[in-house]
Tab-separated table of C-alpha atoms (C1' of nucleotides) in Angstrom:
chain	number	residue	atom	x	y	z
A	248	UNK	CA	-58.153	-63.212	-6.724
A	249	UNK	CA	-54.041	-62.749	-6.646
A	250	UNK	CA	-52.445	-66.195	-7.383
A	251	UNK	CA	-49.626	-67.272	-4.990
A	252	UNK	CA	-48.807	-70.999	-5.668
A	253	UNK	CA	-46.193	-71.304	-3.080
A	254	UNK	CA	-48.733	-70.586	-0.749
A	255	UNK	CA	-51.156	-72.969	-1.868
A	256	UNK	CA	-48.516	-75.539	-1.880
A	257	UNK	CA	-48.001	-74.680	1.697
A	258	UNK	CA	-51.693	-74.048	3.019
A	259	UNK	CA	-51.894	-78.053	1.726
A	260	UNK	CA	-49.212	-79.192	3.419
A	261	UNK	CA	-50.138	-77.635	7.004
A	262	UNK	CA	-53.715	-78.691	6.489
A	263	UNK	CA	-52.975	-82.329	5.544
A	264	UNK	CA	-50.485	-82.766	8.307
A	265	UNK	CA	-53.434	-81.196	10.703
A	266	UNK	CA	-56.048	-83.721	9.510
A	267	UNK	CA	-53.448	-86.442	9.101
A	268	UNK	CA	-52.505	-85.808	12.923
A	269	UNK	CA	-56.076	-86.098	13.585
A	270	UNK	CA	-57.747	-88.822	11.717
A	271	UNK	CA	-54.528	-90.841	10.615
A	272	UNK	CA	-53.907	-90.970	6.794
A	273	UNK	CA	-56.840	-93.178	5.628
A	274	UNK	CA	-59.094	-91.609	8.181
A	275	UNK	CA	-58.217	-88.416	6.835
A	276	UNK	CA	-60.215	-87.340	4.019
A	277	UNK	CA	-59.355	-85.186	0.954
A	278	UNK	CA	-62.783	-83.529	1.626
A	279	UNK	CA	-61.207	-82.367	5.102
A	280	UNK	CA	-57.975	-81.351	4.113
A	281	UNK	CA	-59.379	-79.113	1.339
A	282	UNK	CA	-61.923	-77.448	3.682
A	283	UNK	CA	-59.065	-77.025	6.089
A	284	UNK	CA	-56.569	-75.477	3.554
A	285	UNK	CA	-59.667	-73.620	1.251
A	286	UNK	CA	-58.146	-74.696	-1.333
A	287	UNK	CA	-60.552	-76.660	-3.975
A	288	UNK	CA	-59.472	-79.749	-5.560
A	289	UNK	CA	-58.448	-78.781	-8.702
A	290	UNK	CA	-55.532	-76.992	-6.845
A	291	UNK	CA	-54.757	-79.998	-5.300
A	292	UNK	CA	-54.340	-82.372	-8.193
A	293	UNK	CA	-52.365	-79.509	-9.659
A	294	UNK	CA	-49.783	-79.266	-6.951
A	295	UNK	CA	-50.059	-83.474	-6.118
A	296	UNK	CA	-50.629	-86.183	-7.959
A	297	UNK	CA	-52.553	-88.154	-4.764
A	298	UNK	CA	-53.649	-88.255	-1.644
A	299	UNK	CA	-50.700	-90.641	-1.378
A	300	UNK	CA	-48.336	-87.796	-3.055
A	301	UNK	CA	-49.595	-85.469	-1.023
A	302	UNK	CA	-49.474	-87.744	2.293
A	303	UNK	CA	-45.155	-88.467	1.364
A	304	UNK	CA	-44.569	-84.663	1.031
A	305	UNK	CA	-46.186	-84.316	4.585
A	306	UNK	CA	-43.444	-86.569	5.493
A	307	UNK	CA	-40.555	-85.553	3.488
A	308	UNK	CA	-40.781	-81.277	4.525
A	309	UNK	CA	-43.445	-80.761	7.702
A	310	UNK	CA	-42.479	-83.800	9.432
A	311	UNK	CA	-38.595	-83.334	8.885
A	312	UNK	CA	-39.285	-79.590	9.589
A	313	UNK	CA	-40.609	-80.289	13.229
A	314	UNK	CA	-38.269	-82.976	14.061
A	315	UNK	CA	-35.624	-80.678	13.318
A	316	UNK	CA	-37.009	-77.462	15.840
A	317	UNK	CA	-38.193	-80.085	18.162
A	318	UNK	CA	-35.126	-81.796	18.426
A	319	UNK	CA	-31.682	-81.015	16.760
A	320	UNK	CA	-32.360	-77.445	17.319
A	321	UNK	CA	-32.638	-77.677	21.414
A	322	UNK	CA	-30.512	-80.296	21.781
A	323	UNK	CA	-27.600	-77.571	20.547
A	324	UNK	CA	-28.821	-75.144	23.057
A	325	UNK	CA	-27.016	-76.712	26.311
A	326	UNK	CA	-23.264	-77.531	26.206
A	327	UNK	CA	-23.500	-80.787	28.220
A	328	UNK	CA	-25.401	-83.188	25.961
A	329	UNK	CA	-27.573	-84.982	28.866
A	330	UNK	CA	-28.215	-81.534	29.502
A	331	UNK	CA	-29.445	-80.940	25.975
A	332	UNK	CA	-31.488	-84.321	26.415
A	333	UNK	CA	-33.464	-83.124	29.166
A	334	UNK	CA	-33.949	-79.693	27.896
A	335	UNK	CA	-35.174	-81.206	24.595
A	336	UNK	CA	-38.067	-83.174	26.760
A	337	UNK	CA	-38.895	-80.401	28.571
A	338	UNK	CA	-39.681	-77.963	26.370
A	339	UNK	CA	-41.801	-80.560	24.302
A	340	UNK	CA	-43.574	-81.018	27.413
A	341	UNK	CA	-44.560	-77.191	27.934
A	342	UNK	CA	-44.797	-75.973	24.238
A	343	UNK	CA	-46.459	-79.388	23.207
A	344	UNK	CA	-47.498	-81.002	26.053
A	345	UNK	CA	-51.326	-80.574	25.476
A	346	UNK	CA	-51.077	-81.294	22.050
A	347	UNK	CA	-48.885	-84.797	22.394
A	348	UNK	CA	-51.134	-86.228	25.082
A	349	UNK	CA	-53.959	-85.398	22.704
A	350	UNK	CA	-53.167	-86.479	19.210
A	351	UNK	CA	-49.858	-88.031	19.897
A	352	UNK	CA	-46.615	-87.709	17.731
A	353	UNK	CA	-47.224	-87.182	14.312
A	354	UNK	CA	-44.102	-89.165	13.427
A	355	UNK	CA	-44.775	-92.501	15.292
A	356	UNK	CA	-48.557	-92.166	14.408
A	357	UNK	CA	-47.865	-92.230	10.986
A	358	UNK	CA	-44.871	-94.901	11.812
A	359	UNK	CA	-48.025	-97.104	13.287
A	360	UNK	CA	-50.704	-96.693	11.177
A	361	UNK	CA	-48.768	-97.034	7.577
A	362	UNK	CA	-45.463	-99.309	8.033
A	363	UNK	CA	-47.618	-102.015	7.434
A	364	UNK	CA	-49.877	-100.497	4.435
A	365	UNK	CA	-47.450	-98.615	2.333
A	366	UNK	CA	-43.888	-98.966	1.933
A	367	UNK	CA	-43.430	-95.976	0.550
A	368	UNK	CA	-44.431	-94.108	4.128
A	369	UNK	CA	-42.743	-96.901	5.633
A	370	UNK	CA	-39.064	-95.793	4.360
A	371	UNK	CA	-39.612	-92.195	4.506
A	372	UNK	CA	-40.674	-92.048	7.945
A	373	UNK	CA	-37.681	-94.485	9.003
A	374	UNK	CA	-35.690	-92.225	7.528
A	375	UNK	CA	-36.722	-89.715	9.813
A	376	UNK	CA	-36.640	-92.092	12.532
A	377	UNK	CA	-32.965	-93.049	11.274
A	378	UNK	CA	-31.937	-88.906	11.673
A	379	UNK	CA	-33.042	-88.916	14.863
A	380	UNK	CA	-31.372	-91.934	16.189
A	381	UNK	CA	-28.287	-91.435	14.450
A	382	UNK	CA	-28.488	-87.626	15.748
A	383	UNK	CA	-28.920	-89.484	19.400
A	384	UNK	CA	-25.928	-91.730	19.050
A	385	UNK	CA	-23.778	-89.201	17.606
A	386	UNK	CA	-24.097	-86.919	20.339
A	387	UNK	CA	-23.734	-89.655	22.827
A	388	UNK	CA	-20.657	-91.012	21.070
A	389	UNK	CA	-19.026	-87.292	21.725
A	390	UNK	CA	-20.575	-86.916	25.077
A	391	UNK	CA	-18.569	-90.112	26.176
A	392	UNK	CA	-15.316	-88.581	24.429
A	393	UNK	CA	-15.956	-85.857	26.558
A	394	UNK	CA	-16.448	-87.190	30.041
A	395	UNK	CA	-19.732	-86.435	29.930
A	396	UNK	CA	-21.484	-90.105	29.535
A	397	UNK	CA	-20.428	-93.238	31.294
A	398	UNK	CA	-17.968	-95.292	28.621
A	399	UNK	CA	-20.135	-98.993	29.418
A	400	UNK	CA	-22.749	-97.982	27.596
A	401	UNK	CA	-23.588	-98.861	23.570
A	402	UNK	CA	-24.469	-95.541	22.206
A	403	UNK	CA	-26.467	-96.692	19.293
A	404	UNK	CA	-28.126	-99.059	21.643
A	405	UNK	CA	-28.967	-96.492	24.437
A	406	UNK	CA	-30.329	-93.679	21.220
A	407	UNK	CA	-32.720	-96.463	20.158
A	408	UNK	CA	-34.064	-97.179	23.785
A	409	UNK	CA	-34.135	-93.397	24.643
A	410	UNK	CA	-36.415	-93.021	21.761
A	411	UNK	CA	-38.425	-95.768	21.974
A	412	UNK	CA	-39.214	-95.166	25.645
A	413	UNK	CA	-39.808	-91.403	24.498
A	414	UNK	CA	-42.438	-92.805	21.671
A	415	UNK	CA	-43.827	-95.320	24.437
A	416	UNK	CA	-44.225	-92.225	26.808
A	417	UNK	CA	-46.263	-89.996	24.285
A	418	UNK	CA	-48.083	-93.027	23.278
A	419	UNK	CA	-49.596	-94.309	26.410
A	420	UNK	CA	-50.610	-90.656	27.918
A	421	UNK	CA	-52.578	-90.071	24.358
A	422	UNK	CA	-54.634	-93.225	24.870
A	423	UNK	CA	-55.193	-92.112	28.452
A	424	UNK	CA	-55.572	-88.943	27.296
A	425	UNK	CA	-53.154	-87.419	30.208
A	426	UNK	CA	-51.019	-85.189	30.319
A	427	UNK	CA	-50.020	-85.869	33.956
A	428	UNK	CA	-49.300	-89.682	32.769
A	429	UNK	CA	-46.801	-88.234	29.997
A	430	UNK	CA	-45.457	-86.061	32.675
A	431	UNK	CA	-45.079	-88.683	34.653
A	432	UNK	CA	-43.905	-90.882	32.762
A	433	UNK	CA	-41.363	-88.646	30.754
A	434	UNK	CA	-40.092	-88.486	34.329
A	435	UNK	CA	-38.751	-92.078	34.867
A	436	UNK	CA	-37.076	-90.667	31.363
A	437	UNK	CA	-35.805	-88.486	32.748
A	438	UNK	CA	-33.913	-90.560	35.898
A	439	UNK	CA	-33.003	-92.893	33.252
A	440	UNK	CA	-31.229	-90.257	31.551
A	441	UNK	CA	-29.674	-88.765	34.432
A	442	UNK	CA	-27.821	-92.330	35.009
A	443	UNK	CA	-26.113	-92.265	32.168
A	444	UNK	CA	-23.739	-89.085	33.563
A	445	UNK	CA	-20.135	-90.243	33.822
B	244	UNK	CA	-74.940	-127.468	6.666
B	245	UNK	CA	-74.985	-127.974	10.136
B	246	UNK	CA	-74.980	-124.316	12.263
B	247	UNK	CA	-72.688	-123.196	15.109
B	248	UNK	CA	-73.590	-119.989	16.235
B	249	UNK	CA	-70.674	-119.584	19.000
B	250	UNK	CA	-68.078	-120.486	16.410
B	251	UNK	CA	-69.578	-118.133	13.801
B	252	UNK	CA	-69.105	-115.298	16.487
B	253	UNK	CA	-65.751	-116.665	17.494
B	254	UNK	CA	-64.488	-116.867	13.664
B	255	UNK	CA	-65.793	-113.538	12.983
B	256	UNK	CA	-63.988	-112.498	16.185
B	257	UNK	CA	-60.822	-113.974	14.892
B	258	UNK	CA	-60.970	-112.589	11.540
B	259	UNK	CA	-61.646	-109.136	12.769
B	260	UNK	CA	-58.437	-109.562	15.482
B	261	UNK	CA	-56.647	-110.294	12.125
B	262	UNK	CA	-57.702	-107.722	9.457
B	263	UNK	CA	-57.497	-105.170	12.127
B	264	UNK	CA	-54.475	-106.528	13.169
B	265	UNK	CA	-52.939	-105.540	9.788
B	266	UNK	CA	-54.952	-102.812	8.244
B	267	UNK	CA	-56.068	-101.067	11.325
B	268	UNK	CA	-59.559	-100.638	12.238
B	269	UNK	CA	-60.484	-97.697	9.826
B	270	UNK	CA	-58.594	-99.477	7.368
B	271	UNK	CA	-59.905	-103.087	7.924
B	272	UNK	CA	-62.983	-103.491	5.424
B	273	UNK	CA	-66.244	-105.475	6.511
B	274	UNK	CA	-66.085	-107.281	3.152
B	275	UNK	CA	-62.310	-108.255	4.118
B	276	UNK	CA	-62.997	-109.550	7.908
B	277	UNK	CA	-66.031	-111.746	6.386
B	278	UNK	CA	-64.215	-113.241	3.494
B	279	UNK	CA	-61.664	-114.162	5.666
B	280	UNK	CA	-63.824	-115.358	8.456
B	281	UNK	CA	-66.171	-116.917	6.021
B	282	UNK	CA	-69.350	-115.798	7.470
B	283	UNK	CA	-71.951	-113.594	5.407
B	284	UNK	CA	-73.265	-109.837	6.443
B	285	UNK	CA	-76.091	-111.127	7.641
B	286	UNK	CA	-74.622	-113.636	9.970
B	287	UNK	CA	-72.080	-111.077	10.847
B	288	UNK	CA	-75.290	-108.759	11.300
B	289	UNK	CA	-77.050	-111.017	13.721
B	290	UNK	CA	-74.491	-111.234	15.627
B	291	UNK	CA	-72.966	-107.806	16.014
B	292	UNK	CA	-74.706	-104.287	16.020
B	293	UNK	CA	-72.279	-102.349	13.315
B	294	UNK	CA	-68.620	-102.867	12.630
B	295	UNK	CA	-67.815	-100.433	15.651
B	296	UNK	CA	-69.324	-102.964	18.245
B	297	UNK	CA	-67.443	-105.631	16.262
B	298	UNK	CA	-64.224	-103.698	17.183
B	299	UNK	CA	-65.344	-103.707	20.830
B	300	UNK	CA	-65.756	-107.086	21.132
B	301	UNK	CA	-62.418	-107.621	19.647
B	302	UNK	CA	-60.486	-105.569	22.311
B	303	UNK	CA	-63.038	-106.610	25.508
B	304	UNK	CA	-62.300	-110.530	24.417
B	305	UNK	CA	-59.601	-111.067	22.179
B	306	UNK	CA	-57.086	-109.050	23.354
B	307	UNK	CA	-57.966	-109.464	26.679
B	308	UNK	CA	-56.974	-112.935	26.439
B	309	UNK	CA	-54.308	-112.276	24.425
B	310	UNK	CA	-52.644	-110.007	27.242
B	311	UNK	CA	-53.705	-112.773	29.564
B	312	UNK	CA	-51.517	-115.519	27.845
B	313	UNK	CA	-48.840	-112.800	26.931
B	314	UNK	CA	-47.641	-111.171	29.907
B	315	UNK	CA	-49.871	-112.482	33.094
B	316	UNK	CA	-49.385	-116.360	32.769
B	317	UNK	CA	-45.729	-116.445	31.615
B	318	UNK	CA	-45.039	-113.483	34.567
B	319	UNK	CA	-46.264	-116.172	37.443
B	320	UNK	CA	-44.190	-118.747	35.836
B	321	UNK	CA	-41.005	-117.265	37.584
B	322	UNK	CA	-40.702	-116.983	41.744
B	323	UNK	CA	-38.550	-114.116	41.137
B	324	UNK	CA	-40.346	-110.902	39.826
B	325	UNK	CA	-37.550	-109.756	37.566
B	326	UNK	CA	-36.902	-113.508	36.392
B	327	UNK	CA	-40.312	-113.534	35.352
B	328	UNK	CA	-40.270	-110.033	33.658
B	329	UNK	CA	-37.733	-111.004	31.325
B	330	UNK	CA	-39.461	-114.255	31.165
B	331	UNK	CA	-42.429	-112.623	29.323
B	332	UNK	CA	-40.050	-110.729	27.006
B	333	UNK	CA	-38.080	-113.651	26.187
B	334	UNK	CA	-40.789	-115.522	25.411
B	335	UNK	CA	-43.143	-113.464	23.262
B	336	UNK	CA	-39.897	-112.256	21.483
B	337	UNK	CA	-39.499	-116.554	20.103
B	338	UNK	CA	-42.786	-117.192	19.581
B	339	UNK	CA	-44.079	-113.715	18.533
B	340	UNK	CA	-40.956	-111.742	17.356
B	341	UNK	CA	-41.578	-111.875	13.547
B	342	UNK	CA	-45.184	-110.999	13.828
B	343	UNK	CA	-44.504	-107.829	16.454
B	344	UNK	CA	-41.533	-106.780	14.103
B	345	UNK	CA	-43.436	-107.032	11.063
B	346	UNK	CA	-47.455	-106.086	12.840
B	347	UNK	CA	-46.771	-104.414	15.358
B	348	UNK	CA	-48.738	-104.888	18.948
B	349	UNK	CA	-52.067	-105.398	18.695
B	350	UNK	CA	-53.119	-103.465	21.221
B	351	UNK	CA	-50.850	-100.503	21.050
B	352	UNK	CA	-51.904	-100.223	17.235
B	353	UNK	CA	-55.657	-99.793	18.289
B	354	UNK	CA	-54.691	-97.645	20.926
B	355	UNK	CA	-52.623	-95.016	18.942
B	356	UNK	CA	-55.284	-94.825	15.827
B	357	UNK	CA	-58.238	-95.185	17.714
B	358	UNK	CA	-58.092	-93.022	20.509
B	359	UNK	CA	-58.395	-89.556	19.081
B	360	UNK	CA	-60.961	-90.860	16.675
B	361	UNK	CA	-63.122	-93.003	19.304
B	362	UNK	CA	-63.738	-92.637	22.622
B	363	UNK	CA	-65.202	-95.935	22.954
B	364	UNK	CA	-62.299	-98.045	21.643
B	365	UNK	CA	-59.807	-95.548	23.831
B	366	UNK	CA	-61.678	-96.552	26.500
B	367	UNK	CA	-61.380	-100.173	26.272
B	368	UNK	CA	-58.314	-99.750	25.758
B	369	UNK	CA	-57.052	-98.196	28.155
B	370	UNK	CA	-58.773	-100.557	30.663
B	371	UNK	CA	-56.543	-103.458	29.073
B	372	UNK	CA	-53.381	-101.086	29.479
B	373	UNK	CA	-54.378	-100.364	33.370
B	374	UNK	CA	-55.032	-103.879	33.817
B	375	UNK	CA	-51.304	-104.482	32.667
B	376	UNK	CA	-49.488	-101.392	34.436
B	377	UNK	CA	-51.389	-102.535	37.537
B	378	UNK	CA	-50.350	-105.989	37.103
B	379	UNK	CA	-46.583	-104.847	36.948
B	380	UNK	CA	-47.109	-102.129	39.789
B	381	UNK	CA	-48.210	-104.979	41.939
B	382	UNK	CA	-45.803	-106.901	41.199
B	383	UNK	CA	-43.120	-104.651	41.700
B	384	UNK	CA	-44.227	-103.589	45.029
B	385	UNK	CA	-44.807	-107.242	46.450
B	386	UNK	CA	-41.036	-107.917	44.741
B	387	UNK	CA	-39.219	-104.769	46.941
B	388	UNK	CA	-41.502	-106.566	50.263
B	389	UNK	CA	-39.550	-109.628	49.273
B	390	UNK	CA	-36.352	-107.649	48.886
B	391	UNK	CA	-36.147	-108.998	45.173
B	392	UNK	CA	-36.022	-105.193	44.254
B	393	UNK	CA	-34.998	-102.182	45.168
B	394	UNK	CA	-36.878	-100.205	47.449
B	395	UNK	CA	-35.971	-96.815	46.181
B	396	UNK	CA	-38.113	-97.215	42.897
B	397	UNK	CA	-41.537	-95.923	42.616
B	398	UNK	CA	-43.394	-98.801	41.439
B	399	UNK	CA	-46.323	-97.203	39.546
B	400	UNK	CA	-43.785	-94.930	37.611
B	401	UNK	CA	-41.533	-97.732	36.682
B	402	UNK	CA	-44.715	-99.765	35.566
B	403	UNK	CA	-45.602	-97.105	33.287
B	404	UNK	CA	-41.996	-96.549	31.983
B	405	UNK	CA	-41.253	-99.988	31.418
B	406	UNK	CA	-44.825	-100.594	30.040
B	407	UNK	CA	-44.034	-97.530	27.864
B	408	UNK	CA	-40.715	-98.598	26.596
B	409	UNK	CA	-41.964	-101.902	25.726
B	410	UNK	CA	-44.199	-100.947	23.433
B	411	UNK	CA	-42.358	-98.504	21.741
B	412	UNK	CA	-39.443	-100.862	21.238
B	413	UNK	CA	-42.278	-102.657	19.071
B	414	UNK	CA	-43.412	-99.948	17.255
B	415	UNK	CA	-39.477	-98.690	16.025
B	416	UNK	CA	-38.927	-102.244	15.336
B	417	UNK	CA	-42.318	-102.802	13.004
B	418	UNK	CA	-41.300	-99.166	11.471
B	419	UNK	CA	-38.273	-100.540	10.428
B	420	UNK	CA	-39.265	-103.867	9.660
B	421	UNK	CA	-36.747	-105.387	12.114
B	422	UNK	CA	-36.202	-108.051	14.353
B	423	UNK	CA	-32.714	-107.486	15.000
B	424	UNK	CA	-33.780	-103.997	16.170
B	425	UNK	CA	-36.817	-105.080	17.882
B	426	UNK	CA	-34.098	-107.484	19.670
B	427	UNK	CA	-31.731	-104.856	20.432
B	428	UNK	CA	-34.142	-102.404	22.229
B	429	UNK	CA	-35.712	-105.229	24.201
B	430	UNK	CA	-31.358	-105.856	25.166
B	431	UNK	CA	-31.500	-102.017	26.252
B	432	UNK	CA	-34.909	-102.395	28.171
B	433	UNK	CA	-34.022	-106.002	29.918
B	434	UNK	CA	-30.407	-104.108	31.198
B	435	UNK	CA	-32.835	-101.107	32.793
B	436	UNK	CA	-35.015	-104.082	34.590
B	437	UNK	CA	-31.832	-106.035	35.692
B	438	UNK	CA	-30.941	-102.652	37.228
B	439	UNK	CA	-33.729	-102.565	39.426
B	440	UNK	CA	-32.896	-105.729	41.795
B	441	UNK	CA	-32.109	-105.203	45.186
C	228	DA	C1'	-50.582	-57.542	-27.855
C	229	DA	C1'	-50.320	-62.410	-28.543
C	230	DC	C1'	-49.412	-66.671	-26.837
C	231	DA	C1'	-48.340	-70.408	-23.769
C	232	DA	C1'	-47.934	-72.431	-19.654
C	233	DT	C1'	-49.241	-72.436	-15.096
C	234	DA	C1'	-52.731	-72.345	-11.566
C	235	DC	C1'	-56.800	-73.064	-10.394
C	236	DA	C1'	-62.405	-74.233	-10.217
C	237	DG	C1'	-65.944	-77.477	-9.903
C	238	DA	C1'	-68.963	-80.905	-11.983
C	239	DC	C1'	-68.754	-85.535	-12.466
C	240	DC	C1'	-67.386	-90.631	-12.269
C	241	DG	C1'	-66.863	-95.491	-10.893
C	242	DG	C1'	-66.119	-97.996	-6.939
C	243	DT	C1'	-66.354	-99.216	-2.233
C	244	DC	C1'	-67.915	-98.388	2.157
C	245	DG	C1'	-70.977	-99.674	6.215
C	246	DG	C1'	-75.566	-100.712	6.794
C	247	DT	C1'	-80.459	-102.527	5.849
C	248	DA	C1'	-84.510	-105.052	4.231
C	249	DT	C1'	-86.325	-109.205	3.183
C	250	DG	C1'	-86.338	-113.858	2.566
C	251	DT	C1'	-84.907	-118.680	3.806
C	252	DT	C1'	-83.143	-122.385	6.579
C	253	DT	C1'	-82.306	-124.669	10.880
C	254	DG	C1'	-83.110	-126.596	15.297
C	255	DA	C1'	-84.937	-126.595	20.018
C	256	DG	C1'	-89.079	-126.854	22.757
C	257	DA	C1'	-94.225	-127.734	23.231
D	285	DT	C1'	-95.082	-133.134	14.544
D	286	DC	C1'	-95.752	-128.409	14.560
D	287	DT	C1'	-94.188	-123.933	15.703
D	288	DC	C1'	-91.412	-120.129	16.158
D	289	DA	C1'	-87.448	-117.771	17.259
D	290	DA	C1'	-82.718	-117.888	16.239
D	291	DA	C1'	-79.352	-118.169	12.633
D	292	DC	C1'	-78.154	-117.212	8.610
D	293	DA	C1'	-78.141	-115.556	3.144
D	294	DT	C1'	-78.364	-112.044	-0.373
D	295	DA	C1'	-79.890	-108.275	-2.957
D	296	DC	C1'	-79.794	-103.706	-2.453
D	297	DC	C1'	-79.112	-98.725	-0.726
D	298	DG	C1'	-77.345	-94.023	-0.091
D	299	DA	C1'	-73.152	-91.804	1.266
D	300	DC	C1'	-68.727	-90.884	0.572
D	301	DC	C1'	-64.286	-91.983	-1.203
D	302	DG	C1'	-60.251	-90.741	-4.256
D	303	DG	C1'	-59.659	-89.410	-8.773
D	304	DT	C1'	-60.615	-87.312	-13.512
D	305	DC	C1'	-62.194	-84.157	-16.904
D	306	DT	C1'	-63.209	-79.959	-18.970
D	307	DG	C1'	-63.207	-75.323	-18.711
D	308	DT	C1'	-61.374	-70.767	-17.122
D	309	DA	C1'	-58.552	-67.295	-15.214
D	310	DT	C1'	-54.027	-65.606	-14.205
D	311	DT	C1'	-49.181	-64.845	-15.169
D	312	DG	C1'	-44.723	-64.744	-17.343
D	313	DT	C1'	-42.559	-64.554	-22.123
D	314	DT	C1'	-41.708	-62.722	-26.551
DNA sequence: AACAATACAGACCGGTCGGTATGTTTGAGA
DNA sequence: TCTCAAACATACCGACCGGTCTGTATTGTT
């Protein structure tokens, strides 16, 4: 048997996030993740010193990782920046759409479920929360400079509604377990984003 | 020691609204909910099947009522639809804000760990949530008849948005442990419902 | 080749979990 | 007053939890 560590690291990481998604940190057990990643649990105490350790660095790389190609990444693929918005939702819907009206988002479910429990997933996912926003704003800010975005609006304000309507979105169609409500709903998004064209 | 068997069930009711409340159900112990109501197992036992149909009763009567005094009473206490929208918002924001900012909505909180994990509690669940979106859906409609709103709006899909949105400004704001924030996005969300008068 | 240090493997541990079995007390109806 | 079901109380159970411990195999270093 050829020893890769990096790759054990990794197969952890991917199968914890998995069963995280799934079951929600204390639901998910170390049992599960190890079956998931074959990995036995010797490896895992090598590589982390918890399931808590373990749970943060699910945060800190595969979380950050997907925010970014979910969201910074197609955001920069249209010029106009409402254009980037809705491109951003779109393509979440189609490549993801399945998957967020089944499970959710991994970020707000772990926002939910731990905020109150553990401070220490508390701050680390707000600072993932505090990317995207500031991400949001930023690119609103320049979209107004740019004639792009109506000037009367608060920028900072507007990021933290977009995304909290987003969240609300993908967290209703999961309990209703519809992807035709998160359609739907990402729709009334969508016309609210629209409105905010200069 | 004189017995009460309703209060023993109510109690037990409460305390399990609570520990839930702040641990979630997975994490909410037995031990924990009857400490705090002060009942034994076996009472507990007598009176509910297993901790699952403990959870049930919690969203089919305590939550149900708490929706009830949260969003449908305060609503009718407005002629105007809108008036009474932000009515709700206002008021759950003074006497709840601190508790939503630092707990989180009850019900959204079962919804988003429970409903990959239990088809029963997403259920229930999501009869409380289409009890509310109906509730605003109606109320939108009968408000464009009485040309307090616009009639270009589709009332089912603003429902959900604004439904959606709500509870999403309460889950950023409980990430980041914020009542300024929670404030802010509610400012965001009560400018999108001023928008839709006639 | 010798030696560490790293990377695992897996048996084992104490504790807690939800749940049960059995016994006792209480109070309403006959 | 007697009876019996309802309403509790408590000791206990097996399962599973996260975590540890000891041992072993692999790999880079000298």
């Amino acid at each position: 048997m050829t020893r890769n560590p990096d790759e054990t690291r990794a197969r952890l990481l991917g199968a914890a996030f998995e069963e995280i998604h799934r079951h929600g940190f204390q639901g998910a057990s170390l049992t599960g993740i190890l079956a998931r990643a074959e990995v036995t649990k010797g490896a895992m105490y090598h590589h982390f010193a918890s399931k808590q350790e373990l749970g943060y660095a699910v945060v800190d790389e595969v979380l950050k990782a997907r925010l970014e190609a979910a969201f910074f990444v197609p955001l920069s693929e249209r010029e106009n920046f409402i254009d980037g918005l809705l491109h951003t939702m779109a393509k979440s819907m189609e490549e993801r759409g399945a998957m967020l009206a089944d499970l959710g988002c991994p970020l707000n479910n772990l926002a939910q479920e731990m905020s109150p429990v553990d401070e220490g997933f508390r701050v680390r996912v707000d600072r993932l929360f505090g990317w995207w926003r500031d991400g949001l704003a930023e690119g609103l800010r320049r979209a107004i400079a740019l004639g792009q975005v109506r000037g009367d609006i608060d920028p900072e304000g507007v990021a933290l509604f977009y995304l909290a309507a987003l969240e609300g979105c993908i967290g209703l169609a999961k309990n209703a377990r519809s992807v035709e409500m998160h359609a739907r709903c990402l729709g009334v998004l969508a016309e609210y984003v629209n409105g905010l064209r200069a």
